[in-house]
CSV table of C-alpha atoms and ligand atoms in Angstrom, one decimal:
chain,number,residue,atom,x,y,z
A,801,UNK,CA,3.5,21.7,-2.8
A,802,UNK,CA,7.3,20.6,-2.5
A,803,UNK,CA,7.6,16.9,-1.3
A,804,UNK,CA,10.6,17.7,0.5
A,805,UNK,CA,7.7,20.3,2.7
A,806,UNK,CA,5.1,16.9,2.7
A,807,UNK,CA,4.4,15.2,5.2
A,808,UNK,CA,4.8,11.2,3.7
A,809,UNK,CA,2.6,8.7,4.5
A,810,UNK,CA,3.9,5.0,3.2
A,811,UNK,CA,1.8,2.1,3.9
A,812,UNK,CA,3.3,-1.7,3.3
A,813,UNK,CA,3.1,-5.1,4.4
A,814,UNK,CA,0.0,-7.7,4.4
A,815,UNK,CA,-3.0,-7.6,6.8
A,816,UNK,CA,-4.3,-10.4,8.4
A,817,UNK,CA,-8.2,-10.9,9.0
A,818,UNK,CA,-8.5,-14.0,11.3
A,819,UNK,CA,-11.6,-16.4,11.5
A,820,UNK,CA,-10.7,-18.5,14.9
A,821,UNK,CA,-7.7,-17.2,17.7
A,822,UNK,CA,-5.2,-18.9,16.1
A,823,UNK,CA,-5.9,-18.6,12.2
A,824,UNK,CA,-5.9,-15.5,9.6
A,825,UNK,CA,-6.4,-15.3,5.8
A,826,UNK,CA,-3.6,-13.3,4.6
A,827,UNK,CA,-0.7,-13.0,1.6
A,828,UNK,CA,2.8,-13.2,0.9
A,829,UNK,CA,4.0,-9.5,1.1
A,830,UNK,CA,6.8,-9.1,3.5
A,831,UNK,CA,6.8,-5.1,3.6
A,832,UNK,CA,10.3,-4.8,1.8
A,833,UNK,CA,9.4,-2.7,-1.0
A,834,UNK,CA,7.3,-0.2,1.5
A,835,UNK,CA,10.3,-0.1,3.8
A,836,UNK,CA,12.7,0.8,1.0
A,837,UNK,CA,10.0,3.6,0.1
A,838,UNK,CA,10.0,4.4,3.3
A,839,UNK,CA,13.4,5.3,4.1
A,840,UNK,CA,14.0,6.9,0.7
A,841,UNK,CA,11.2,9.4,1.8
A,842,UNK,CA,12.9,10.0,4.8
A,843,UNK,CA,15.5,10.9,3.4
A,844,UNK,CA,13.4,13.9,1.3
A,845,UNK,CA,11.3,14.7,3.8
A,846,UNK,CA,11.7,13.8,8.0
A,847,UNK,CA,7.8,14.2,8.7
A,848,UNK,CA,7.3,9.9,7.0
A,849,UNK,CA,5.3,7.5,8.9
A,850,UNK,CA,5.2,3.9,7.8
A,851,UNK,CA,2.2,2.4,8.5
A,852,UNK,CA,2.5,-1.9,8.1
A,853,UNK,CA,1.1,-5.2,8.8
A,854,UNK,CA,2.5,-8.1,10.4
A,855,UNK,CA,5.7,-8.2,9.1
A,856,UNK,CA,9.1,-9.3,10.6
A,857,UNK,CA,10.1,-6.6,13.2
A,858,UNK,CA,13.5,-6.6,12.7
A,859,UNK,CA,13.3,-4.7,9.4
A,860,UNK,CA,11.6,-2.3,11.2
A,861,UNK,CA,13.4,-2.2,14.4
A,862,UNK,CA,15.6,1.2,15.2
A,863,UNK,CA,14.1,3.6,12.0
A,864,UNK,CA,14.3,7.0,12.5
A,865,UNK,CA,10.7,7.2,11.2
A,866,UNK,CA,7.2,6.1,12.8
A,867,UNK,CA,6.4,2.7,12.1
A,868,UNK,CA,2.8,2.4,13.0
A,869,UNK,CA,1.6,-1.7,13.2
A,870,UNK,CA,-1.7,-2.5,12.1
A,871,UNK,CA,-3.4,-6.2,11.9
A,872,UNK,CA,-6.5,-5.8,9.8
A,873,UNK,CA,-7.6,-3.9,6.1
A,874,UNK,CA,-10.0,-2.1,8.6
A,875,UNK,CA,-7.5,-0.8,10.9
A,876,UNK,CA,-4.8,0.2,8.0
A,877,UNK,CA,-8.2,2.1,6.9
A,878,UNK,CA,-8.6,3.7,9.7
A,879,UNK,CA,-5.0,4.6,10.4
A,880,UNK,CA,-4.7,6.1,7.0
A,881,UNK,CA,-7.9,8.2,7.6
A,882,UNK,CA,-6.3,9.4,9.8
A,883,UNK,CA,-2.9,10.4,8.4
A,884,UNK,CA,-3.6,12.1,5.2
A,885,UNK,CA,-4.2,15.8,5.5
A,886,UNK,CA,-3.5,18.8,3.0
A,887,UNK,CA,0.7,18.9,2.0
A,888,UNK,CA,0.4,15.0,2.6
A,889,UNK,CA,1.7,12.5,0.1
A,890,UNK,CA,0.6,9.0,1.0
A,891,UNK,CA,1.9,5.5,-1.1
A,892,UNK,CA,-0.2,2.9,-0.9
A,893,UNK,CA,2.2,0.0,-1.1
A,894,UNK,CA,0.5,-1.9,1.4
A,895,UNK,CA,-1.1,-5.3,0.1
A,896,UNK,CA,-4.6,-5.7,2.2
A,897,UNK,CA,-6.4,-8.8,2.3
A,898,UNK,CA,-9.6,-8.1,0.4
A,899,UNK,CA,-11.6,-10.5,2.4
A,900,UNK,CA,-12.3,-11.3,5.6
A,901,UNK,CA,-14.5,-14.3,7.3
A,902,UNK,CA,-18.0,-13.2,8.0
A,903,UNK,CA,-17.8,-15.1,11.3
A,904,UNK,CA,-15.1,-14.9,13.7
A,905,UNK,CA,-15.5,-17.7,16.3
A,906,UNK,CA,-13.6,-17.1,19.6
A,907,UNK,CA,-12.9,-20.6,20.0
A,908,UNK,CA,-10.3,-22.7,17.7
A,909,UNK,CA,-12.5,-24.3,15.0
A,910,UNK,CA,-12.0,-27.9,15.7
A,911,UNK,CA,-11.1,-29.9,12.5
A,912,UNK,CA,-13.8,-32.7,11.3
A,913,UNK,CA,-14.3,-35.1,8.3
A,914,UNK,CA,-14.9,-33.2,5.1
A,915,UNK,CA,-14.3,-29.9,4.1
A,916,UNK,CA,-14.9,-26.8,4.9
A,917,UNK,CA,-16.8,-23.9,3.3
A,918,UNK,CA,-15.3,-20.5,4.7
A,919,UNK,CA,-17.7,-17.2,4.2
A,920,UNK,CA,-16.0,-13.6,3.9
A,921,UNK,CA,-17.2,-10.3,2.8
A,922,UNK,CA,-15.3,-7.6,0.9
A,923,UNK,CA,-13.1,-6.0,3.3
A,924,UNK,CA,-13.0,-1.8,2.6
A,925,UNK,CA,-11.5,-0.7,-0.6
A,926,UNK,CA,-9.0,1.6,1.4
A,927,UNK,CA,-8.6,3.9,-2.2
A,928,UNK,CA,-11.9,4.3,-2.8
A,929,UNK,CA,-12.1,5.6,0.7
A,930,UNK,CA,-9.1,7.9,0.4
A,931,UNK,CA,-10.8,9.1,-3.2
A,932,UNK,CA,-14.1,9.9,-1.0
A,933,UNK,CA,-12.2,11.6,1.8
A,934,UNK,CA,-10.1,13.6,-0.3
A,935,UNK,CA,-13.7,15.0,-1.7
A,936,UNK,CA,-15.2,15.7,1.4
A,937,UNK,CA,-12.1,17.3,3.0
A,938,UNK,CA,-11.6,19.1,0.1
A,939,UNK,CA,-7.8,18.4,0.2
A,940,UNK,CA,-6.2,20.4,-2.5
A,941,UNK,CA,-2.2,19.5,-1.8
A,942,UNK,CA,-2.6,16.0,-1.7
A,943,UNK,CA,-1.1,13.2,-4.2
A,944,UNK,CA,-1.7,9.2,-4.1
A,945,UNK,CA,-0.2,6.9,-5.6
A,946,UNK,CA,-1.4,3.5,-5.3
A,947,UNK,CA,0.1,-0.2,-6.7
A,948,UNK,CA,-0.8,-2.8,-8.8
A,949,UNK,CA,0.3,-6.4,-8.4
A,950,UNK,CA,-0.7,-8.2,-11.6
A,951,UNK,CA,-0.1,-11.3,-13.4
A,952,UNK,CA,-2.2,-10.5,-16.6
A,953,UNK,CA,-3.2,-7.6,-19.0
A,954,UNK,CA,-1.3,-5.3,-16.2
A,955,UNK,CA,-1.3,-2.5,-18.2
A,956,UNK,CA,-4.9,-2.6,-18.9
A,957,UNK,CA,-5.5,-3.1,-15.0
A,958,UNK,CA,-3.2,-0.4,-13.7
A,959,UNK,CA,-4.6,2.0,-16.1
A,960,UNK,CA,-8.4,1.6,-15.0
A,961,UNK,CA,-6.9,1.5,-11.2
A,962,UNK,CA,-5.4,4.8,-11.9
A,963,UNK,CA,-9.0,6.6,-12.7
A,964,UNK,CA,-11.4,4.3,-11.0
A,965,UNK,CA,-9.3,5.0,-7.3
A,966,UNK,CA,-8.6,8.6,-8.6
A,967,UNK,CA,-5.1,8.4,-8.2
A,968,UNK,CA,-2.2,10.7,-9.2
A,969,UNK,CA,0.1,7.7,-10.1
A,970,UNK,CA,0.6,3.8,-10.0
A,971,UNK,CA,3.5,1.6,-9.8
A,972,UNK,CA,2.7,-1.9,-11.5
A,973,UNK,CA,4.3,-4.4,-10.8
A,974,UNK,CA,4.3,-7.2,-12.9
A,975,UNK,CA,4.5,-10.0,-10.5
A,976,UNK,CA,4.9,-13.2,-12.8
A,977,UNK,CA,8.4,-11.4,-14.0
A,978,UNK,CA,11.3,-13.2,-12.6
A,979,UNK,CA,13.0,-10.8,-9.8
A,980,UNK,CA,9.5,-9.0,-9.2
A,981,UNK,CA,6.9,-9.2,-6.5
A,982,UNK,CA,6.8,-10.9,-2.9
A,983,UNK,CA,9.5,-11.7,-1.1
A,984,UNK,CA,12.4,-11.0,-3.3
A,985,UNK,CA,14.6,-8.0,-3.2
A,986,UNK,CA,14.0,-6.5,-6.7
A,987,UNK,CA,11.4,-5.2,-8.6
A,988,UNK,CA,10.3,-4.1,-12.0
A,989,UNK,CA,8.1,-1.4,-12.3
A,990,UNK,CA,6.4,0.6,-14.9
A,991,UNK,CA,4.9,3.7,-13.8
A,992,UNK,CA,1.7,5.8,-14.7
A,993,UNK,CA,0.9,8.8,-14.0
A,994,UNK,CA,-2.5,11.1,-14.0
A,995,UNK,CA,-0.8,13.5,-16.3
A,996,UNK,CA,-0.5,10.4,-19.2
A,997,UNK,CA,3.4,9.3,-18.5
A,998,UNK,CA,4.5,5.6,-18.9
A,999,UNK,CA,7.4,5.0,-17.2
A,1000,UNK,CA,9.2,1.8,-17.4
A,1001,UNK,CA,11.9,1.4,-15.2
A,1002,UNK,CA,14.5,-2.0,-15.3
A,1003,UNK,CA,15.0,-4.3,-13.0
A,1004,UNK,CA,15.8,-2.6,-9.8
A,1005,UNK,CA,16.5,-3.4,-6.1
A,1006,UNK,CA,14.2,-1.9,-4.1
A,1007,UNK,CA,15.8,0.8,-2.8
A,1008,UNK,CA,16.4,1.7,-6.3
A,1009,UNK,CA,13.1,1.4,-7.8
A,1010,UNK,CA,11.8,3.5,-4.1
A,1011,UNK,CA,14.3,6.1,-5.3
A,1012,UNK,CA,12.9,6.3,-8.5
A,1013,UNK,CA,9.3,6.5,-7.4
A,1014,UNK,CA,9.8,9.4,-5.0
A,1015,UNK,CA,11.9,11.1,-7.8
A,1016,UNK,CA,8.7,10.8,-10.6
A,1017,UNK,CA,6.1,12.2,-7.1
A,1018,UNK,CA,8.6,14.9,-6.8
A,1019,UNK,CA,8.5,15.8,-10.4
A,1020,UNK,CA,4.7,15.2,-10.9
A,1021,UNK,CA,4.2,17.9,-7.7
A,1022,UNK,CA,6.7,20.3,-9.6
A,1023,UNK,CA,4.5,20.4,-12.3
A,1024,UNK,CA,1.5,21.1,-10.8
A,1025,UNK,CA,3.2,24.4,-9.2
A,1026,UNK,CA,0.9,24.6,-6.4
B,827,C5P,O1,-7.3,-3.7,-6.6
B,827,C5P,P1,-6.0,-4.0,-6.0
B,827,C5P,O2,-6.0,-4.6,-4.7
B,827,C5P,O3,-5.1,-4.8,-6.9
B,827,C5P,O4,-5.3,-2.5,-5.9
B,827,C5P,C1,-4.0,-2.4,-5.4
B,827,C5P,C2,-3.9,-1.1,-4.7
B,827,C5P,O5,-5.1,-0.9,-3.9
B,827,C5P,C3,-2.7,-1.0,-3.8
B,827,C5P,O6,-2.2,0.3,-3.8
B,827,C5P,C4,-3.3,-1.4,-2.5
B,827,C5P,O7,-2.6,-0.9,-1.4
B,827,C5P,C5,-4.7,-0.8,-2.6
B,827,C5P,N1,-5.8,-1.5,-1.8
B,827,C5P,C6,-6.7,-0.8,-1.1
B,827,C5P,N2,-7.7,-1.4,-0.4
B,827,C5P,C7,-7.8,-2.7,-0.4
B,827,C5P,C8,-7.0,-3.5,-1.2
B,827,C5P,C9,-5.9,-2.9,-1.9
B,827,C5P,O8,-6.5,0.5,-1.0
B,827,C5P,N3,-8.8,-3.3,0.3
């Protein structure tokens, strides 16, 4: 399997789970890093879809590539579902809110004295999911890499991500290092993959760490010769 031959599936962006019309529990990911990853698999392979949340729709406006929107973790789940297929590559850069309000009330909450107690439920571990599917499908040709946003023991984290999602590779990002995480336009990542590799790349714009991503999934498919 050549990634060049794959058919790339990038996911980025927040989702947003709402509990009244006109509020949402979501985060701070703008969708930067999976748009640079994004274009740099389109420039290896033309068959890339980037699959996002609510993010500004200028940086997605005019890409050569499908930019699928989604709002919620379960429709990113579902779209993703229904994406990955044998000689598919998919990154899952996306940062989905992992709760969502039990109750969804289709009127505006009116405010009132006191506080508030919100309930939410575990939204799908999208993953997990993939992990299961891959199973059942029996997809041979397929790689995953997922991402790790942590601000302590990150290694430790990223490496128990790695086998508990049964994922090919991880890109942590260490996001209580100056010039990583949300909203900026750098990143520093350190990379692990299945077959034991740590790679620990500098501080990087985007693009540049995107580059370097898809370089290490290119080599980790070369390796495995199938
Ligand atoms: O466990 P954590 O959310 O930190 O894992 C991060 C990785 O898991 C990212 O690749 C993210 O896209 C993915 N994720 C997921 N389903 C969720 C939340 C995160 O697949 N509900």
């Amino acid at each position: 399997m050549l990634l060049k031959e794959s058919k790339i599936i990038v996911t980025g962006g927040p989702t947003r789970e709402w509990f009244d019309p006109v509020r949402y529990i979501s985060n701070a990911s703008s969708g930067k890093m999976g748009i640079a990853l994004a274009d740099e698999a389109y420039k290896i392979s033309e068959n890339t879809i980037f699959i996002h949340g609510p993010i500004n729709e200028n940086l997605v406006k005019d890409k050569p590539y499908e930019c699928r929107k989604i709002e919620t973790t379960a429709d990113l789940l579902e779209a993703v579902l229904n994406e990955i297929e044998e000689n598919s590559v998919l990154i899952m850069c996306a940062a989905p809110a992992d709760y969502t309000p039990i109750e969804k009330s289709d009127e505006k909450i009116k405010k009132q004295d006191g506080d508030v107690i919100l309930h939410m439920k575990r939204t799908p571990d999208i993953l997990k999911n993939v992990a299961d599917t891959k199973k059942c499908r029996r997809l041979n040709n397929f790689f995953v890499t997922g991402f790790a946003a942590e601000t302590m023991n990150t290694e430790s984290y990223a490496m128990s991500k790695l086998a508990a999602k049964d994922l090919d590779m991880i890109c942590l990002n260490d996001v209580s290092q100056p010039g990583a995480g949300f909203n900026v336009d750098t990143n520093v990542i350190t990379i692990f993959t299945r077959s034991g590799l740590k790679i620990e790349l500098p501080i990087l714009t985007k693009e540049r760490a995107a580059s370097e991503i898809l370089k290490q999934i290119d080599a980790e498919l070369l390796k495995r010769g199938d």
